[in-house]
GROMACS .gro file of N, CA, C and O in nm:
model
  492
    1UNK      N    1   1.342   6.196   1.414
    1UNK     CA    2   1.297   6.221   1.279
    1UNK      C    3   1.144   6.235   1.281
    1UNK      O    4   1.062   6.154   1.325
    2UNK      N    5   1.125   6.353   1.225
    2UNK     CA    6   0.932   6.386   1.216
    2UNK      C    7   0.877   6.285   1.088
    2UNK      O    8   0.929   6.244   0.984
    3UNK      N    9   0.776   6.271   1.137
    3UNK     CA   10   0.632   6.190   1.057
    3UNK      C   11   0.643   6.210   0.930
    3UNK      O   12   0.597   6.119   0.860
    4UNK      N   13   0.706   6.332   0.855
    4UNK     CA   14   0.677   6.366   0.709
    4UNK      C   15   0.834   6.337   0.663
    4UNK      O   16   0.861   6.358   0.544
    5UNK      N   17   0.938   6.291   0.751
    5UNK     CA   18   1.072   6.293   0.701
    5UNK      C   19   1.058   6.165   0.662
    5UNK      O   20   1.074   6.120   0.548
    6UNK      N   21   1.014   6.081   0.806
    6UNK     CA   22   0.979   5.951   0.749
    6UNK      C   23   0.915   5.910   0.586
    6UNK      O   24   0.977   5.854   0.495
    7UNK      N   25   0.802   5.948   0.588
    7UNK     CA   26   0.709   5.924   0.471
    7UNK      C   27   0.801   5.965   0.360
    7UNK      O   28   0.825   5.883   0.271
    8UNK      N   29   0.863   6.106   0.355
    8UNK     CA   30   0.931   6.078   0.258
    8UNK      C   31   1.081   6.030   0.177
    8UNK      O   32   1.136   6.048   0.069
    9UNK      N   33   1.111   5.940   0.335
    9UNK     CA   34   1.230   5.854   0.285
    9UNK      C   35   1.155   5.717   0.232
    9UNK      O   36   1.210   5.647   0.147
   10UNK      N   37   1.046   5.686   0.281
   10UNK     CA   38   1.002   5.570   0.223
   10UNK      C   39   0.969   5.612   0.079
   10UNK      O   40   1.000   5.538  -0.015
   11UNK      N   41   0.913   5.719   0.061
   11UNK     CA   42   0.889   5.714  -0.102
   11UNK      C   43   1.015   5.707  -0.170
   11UNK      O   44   1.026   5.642  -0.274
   12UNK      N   45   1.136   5.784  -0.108
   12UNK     CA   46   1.271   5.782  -0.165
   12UNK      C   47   1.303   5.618  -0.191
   12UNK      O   48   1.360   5.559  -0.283
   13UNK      N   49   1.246   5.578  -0.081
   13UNK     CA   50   1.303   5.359  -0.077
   13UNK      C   51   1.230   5.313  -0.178
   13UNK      O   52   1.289   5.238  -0.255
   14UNK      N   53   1.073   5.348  -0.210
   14UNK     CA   54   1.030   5.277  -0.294
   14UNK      C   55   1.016   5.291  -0.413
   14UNK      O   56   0.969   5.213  -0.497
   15UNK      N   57   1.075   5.434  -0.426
   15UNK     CA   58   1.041   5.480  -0.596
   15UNK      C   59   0.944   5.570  -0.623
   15UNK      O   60   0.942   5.638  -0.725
   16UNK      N   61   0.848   5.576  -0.519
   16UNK     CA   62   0.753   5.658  -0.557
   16UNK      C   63   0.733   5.798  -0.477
   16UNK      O   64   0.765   5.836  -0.364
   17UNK      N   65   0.669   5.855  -0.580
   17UNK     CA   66   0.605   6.030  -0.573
   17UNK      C   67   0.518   6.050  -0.479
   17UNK      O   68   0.433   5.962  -0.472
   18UNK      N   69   0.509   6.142  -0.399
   18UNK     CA   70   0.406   6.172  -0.320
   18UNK      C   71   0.242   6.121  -0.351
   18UNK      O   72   0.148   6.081  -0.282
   19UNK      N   73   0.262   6.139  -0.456
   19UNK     CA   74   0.100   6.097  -0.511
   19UNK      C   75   0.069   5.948  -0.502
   19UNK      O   76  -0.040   5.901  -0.469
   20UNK      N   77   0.179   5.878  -0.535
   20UNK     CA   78   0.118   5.758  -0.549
   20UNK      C   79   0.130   5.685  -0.432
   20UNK      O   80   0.062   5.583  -0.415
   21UNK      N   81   0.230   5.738  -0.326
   21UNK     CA   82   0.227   5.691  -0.235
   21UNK      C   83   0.066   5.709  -0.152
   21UNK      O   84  -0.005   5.618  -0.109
   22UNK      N   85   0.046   5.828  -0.149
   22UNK     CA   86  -0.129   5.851  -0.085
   22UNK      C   87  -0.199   5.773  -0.118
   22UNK      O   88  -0.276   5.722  -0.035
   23UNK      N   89  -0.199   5.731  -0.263
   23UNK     CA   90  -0.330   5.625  -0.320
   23UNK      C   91  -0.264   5.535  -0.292
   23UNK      O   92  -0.324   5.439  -0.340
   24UNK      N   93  -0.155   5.489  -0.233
   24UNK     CA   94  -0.173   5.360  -0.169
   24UNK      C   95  -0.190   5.352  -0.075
   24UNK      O   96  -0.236   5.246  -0.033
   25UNK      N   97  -0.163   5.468   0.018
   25UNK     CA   98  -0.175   5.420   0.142
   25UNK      C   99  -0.326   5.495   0.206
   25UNK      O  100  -0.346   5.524   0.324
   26UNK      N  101  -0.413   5.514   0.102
   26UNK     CA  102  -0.579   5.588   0.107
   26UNK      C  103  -0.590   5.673   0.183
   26UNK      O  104  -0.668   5.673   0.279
   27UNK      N  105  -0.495   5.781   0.145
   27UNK     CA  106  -0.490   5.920   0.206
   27UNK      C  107  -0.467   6.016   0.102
   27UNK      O  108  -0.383   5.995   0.015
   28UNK      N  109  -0.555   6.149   0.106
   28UNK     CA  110  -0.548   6.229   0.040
   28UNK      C  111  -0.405   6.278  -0.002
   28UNK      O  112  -0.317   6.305   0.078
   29UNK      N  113  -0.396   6.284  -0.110
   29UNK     CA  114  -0.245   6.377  -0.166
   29UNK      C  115  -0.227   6.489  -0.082
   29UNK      O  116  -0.125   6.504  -0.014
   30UNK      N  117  -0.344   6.589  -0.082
   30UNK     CA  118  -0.334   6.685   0.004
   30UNK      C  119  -0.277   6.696   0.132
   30UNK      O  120  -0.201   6.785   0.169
   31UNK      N  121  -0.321   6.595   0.203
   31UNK     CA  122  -0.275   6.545   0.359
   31UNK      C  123  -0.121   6.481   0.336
   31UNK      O  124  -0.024   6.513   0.403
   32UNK      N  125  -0.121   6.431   0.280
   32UNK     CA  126   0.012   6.373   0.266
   32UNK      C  127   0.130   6.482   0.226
   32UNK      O  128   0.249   6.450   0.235
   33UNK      N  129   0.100   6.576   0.194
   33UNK     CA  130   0.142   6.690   0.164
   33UNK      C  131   0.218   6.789   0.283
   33UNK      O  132   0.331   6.835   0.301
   34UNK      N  133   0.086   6.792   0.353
   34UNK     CA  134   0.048   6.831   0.500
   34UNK      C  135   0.194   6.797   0.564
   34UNK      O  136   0.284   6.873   0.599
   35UNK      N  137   0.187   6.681   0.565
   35UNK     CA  138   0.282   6.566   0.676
   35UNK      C  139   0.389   6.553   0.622
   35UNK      O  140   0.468   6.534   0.714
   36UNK      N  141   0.454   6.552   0.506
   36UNK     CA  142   0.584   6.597   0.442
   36UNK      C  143   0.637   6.747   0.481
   36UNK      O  144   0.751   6.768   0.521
   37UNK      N  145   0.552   6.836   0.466
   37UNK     CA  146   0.602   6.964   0.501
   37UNK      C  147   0.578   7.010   0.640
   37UNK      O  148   0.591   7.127   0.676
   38UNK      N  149   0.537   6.897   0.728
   38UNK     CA  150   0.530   6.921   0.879
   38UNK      C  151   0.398   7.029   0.912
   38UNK      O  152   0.393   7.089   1.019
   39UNK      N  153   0.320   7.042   0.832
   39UNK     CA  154   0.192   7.134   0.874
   39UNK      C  155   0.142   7.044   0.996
   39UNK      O  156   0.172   7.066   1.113
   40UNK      N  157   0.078   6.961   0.961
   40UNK     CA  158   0.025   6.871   1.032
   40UNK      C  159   0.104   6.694   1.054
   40UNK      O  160   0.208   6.654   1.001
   41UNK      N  161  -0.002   6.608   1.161
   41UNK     CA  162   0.047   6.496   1.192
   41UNK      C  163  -0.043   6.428   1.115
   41UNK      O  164  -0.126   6.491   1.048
   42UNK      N  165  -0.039   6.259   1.114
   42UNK     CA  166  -0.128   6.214   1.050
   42UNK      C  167  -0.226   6.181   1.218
   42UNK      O  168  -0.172   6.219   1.322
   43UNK      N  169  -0.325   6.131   1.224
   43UNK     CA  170  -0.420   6.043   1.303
   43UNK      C  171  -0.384   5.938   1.290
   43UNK      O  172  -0.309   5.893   1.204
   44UNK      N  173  -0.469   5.853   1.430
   44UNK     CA  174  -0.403   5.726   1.413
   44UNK      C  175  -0.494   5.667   1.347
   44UNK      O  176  -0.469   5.547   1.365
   45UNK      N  177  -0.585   5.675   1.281
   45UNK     CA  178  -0.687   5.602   1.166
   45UNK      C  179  -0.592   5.627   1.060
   45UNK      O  180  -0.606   5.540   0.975
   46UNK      N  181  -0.491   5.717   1.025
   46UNK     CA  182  -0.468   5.768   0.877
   46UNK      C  183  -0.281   5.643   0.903
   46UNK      O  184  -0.242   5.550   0.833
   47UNK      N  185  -0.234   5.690   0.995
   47UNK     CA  186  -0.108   5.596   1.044
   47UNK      C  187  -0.148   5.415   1.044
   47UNK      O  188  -0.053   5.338   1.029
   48UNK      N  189  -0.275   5.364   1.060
   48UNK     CA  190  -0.301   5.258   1.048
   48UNK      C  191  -0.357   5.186   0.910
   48UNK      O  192  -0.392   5.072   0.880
   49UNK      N  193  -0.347   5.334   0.829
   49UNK     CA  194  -0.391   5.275   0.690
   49UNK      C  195  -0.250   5.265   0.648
   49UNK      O  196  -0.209   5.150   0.628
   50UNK      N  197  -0.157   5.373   0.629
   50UNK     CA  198  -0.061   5.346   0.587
   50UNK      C  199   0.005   5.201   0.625
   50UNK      O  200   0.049   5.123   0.540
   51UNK      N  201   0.007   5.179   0.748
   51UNK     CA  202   0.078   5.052   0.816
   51UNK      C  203  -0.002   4.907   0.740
   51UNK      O  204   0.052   4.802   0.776
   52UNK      N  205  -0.103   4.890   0.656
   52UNK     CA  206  -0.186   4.853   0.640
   52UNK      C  207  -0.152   4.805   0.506
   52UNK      O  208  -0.184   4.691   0.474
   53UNK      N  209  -0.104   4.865   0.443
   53UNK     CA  210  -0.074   4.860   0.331
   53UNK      C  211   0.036   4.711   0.281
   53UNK      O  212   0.144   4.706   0.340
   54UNK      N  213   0.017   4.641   0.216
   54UNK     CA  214   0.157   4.513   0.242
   54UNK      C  215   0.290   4.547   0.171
   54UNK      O  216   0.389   4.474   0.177
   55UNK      N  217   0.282   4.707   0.080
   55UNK     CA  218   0.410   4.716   0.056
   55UNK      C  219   0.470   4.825   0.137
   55UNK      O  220   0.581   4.871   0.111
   56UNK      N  221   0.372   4.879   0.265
   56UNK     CA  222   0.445   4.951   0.381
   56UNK      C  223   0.472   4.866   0.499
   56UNK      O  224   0.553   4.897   0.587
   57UNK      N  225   0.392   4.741   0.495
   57UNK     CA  226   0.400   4.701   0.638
   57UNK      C  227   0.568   4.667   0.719
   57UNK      O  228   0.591   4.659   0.840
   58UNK      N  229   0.652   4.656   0.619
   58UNK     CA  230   0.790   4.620   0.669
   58UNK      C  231   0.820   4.774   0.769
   58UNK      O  232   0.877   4.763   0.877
   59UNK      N  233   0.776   4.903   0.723
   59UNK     CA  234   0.820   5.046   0.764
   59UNK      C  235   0.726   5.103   0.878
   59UNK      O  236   0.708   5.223   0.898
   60UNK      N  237   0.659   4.980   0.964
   60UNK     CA  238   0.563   5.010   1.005
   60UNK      C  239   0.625   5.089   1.145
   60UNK      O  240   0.597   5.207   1.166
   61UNK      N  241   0.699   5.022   1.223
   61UNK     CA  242   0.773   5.031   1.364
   61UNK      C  243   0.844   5.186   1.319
   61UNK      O  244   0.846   5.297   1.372
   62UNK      N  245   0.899   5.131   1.197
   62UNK     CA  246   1.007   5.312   1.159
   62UNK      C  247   0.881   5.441   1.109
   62UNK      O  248   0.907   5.560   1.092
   63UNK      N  249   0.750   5.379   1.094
   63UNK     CA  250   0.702   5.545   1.056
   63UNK      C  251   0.644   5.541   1.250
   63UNK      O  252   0.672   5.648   1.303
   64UNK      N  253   0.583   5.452   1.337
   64UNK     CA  254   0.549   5.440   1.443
   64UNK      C  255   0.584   5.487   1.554
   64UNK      O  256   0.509   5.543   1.634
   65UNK      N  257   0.724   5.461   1.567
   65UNK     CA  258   0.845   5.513   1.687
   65UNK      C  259   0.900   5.598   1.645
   65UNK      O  260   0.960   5.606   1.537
   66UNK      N  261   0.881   5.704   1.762
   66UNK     CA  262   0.936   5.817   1.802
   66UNK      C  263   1.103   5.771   1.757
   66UNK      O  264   1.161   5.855   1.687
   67UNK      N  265   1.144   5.705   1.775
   67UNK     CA  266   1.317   5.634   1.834
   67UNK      C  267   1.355   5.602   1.718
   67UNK      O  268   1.474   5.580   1.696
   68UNK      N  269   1.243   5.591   1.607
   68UNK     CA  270   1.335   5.503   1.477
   68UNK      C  271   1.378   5.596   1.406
   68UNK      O  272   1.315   5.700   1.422
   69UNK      N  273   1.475   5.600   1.322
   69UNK     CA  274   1.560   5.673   1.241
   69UNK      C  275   1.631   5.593   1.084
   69UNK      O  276   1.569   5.510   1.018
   70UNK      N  277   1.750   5.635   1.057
   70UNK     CA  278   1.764   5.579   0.903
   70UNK      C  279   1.835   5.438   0.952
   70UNK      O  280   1.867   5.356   0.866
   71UNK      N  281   1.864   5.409   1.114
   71UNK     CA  282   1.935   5.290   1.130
   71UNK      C  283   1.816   5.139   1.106
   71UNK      O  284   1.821   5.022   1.070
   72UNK      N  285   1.722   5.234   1.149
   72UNK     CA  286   1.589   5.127   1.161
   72UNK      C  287   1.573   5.091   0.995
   72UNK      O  288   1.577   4.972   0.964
   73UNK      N  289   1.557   5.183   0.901
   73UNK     CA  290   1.548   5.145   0.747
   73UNK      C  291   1.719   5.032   0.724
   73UNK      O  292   1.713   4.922   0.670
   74UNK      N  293   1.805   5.069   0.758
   74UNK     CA  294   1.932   4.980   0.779
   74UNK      C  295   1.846   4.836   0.779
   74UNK      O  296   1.804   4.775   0.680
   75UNK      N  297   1.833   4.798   0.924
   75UNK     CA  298   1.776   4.677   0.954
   75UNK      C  299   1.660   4.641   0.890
   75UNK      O  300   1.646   4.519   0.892
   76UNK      N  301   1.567   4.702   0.831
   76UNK     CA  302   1.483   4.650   0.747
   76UNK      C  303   1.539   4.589   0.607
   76UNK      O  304   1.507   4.486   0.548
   77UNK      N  305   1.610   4.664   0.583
   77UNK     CA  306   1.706   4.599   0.471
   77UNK      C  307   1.789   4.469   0.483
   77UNK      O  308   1.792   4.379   0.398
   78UNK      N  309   1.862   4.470   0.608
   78UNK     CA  310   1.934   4.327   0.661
   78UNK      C  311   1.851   4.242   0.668
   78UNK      O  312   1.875   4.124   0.644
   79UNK      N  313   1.721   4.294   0.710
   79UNK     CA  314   1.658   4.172   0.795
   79UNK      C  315   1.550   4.093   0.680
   79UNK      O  316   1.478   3.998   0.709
   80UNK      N  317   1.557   4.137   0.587
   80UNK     CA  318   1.467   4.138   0.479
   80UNK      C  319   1.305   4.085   0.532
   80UNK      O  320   1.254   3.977   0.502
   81UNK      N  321   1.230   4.216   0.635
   81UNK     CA  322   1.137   4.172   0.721
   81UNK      C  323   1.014   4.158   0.614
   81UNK      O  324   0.990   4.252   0.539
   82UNK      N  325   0.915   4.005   0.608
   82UNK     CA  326   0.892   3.991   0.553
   82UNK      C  327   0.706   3.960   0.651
   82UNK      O  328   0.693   3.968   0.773
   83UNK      N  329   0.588   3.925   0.548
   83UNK     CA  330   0.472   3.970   0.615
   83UNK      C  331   0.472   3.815   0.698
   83UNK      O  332   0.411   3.814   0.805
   84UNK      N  333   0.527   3.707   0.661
   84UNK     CA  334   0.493   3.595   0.690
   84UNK      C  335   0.604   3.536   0.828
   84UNK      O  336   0.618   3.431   0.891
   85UNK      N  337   0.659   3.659   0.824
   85UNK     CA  338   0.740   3.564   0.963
   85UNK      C  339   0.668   3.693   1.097
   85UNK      O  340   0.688   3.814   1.104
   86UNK      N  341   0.608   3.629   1.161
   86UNK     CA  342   0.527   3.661   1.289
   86UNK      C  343   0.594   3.686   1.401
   86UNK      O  344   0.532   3.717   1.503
   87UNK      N  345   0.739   3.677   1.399
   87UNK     CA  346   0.848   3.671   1.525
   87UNK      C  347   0.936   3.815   1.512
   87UNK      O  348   1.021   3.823   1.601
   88UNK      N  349   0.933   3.910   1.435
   88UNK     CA  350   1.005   4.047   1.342
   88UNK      C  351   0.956   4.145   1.518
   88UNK      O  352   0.854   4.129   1.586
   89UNK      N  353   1.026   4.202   1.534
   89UNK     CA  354   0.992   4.297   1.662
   89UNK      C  355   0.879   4.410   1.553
   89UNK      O  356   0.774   4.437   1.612
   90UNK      N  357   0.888   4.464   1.433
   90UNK     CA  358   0.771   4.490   1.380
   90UNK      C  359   0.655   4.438   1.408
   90UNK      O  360   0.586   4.515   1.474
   91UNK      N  361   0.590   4.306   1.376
   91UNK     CA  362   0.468   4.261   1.383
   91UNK      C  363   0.446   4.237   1.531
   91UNK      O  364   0.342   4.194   1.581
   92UNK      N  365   0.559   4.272   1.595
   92UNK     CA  366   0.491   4.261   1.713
   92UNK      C  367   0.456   4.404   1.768
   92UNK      O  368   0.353   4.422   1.833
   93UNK      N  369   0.518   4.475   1.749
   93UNK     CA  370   0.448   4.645   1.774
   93UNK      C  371   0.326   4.684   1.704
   93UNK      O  372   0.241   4.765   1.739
   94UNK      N  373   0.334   4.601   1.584
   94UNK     CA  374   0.213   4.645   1.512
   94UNK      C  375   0.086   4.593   1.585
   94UNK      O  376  -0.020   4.651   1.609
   95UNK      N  377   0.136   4.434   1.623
   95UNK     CA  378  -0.033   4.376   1.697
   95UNK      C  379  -0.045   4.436   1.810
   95UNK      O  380  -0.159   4.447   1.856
   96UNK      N  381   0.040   4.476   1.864
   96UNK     CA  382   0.024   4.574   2.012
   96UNK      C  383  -0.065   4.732   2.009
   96UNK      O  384  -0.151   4.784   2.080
   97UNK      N  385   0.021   4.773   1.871
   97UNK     CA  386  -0.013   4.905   1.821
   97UNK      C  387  -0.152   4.865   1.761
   97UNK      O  388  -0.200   4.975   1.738
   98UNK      N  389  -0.224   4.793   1.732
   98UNK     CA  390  -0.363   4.712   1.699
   98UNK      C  391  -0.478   4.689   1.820
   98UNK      O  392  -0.592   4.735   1.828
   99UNK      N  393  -0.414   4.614   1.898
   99UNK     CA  394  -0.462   4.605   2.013
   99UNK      C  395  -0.506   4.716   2.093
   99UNK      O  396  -0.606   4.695   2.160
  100UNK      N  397  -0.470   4.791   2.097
  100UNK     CA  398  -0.422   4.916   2.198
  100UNK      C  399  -0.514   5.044   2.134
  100UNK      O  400  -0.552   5.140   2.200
  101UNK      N  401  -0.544   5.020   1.972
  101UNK     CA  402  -0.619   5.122   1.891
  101UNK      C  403  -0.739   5.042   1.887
  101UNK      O  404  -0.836   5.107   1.848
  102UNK      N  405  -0.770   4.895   1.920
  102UNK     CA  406  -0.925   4.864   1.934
  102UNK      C  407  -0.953   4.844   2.063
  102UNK      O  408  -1.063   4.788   2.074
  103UNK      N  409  -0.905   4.864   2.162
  103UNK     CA  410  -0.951   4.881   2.274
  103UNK      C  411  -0.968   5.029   2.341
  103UNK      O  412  -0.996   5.055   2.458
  104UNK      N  413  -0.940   5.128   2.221
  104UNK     CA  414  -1.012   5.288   2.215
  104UNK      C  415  -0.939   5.359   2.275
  104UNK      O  416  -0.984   5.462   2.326
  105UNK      N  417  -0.794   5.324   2.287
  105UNK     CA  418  -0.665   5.406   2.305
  105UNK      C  419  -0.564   5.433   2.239
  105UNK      O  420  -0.452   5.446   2.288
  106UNK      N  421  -0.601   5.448   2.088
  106UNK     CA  422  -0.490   5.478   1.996
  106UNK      C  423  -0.449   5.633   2.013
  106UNK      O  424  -0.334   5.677   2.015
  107UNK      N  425  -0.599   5.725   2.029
  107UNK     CA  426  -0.522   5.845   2.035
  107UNK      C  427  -0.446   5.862   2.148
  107UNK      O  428  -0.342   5.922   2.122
  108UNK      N  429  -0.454   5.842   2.227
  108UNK     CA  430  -0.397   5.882   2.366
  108UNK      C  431  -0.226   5.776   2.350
  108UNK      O  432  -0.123   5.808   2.408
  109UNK      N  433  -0.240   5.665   2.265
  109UNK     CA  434  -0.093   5.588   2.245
  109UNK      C  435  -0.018   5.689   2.164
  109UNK      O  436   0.100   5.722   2.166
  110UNK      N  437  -0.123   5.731   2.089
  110UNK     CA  438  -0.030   5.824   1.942
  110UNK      C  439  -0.013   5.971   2.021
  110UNK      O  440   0.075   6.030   1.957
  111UNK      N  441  -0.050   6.043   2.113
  111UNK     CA  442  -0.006   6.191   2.200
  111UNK      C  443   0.120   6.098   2.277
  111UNK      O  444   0.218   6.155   2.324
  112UNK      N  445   0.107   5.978   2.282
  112UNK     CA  446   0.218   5.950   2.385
  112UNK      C  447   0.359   5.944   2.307
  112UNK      O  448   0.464   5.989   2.351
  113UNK      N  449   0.340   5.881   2.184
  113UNK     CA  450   0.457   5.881   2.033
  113UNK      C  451   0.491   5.992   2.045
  113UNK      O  452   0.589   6.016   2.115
  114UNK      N  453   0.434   6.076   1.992
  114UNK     CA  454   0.456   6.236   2.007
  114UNK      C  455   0.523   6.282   2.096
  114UNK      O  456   0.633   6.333   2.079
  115UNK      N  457   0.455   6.269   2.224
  115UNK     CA  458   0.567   6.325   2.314
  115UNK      C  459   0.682   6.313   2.326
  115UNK      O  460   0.766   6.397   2.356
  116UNK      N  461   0.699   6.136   2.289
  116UNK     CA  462   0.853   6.098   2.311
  116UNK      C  463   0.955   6.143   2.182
  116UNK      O  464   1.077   6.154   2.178
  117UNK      N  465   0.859   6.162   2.086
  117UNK     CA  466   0.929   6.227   1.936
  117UNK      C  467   0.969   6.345   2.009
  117UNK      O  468   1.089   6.373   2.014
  118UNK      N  469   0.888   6.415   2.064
  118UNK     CA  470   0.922   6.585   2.041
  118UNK      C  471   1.059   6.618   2.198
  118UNK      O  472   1.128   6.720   2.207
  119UNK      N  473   1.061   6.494   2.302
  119UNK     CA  474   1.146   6.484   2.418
  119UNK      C  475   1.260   6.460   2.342
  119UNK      O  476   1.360   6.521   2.378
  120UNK      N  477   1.273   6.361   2.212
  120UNK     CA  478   1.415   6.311   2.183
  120UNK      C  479   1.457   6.417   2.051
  120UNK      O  480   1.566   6.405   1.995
  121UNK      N  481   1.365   6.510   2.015
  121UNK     CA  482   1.423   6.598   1.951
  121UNK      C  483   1.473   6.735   2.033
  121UNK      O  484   1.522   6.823   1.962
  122UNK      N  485   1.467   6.756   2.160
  122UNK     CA  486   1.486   6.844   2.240
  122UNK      C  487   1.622   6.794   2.307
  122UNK      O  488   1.686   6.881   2.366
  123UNK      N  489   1.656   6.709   2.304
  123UNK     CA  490   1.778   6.640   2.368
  123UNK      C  491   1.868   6.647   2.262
  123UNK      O  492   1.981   6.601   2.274
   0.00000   0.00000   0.00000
């Protein structure tokens, strides 16, 4: 599943319109636009705002991984993943996916997402 299918099943989950999703997650409408209709990807400065956000952070691993799909929104739902439990295989990709973008290798982590997105859509 591409970057903009994602984004816009989460607006489908949360209720909201393209627009308001951008102003929350401090990205231009325009761009967000972009990434719904597959023009473009986001950056990983623009992917870490969204993740950033505390009413995206549960969707963080499913907008992140190449691998996640509508089973991953499934388990977010079961699991009712919440910001305060620190043990969620989410918060742990996220501090990794953190780590990994302040030690000045996010872009090169995020060409690597990509690749494996665009290998498991070829299969």
């Amino acid at each position: 599943m591409k970057i903009g299918e994602k984004i816009q099943r989460i607006c489908d989950r949360e209720g909201l319109k393209l627009k308001e999703f951008s102003e929350l997650a401090g990205i231009s409408y325009s761009a967000a636009k972009y990434y719904v209709r597959g023009d473009r990807a986001p950056t990983v400065a623009q992917l870490q705002k969204i993740t950033q956000v505390e009413r995206f952070k549960k969707y963080s691993f499913f907008i992140t991984s190449p691998d996640a799909d509508e089973k991953e929104l499934e388990l977010i739902d079961k699991q009712n993943i919440t910001e305060n439990d620190p043990t969620t295989e989410t918060d742990e990709f996220n501090d990794l996916f953190r780590q990994v973008c302040e030690a000045g290798h996010g872009d090169e982590a995020l060409k690597y997402l990509r690749y494996l997105a665009k290998r498991e859509d070829s299969e």
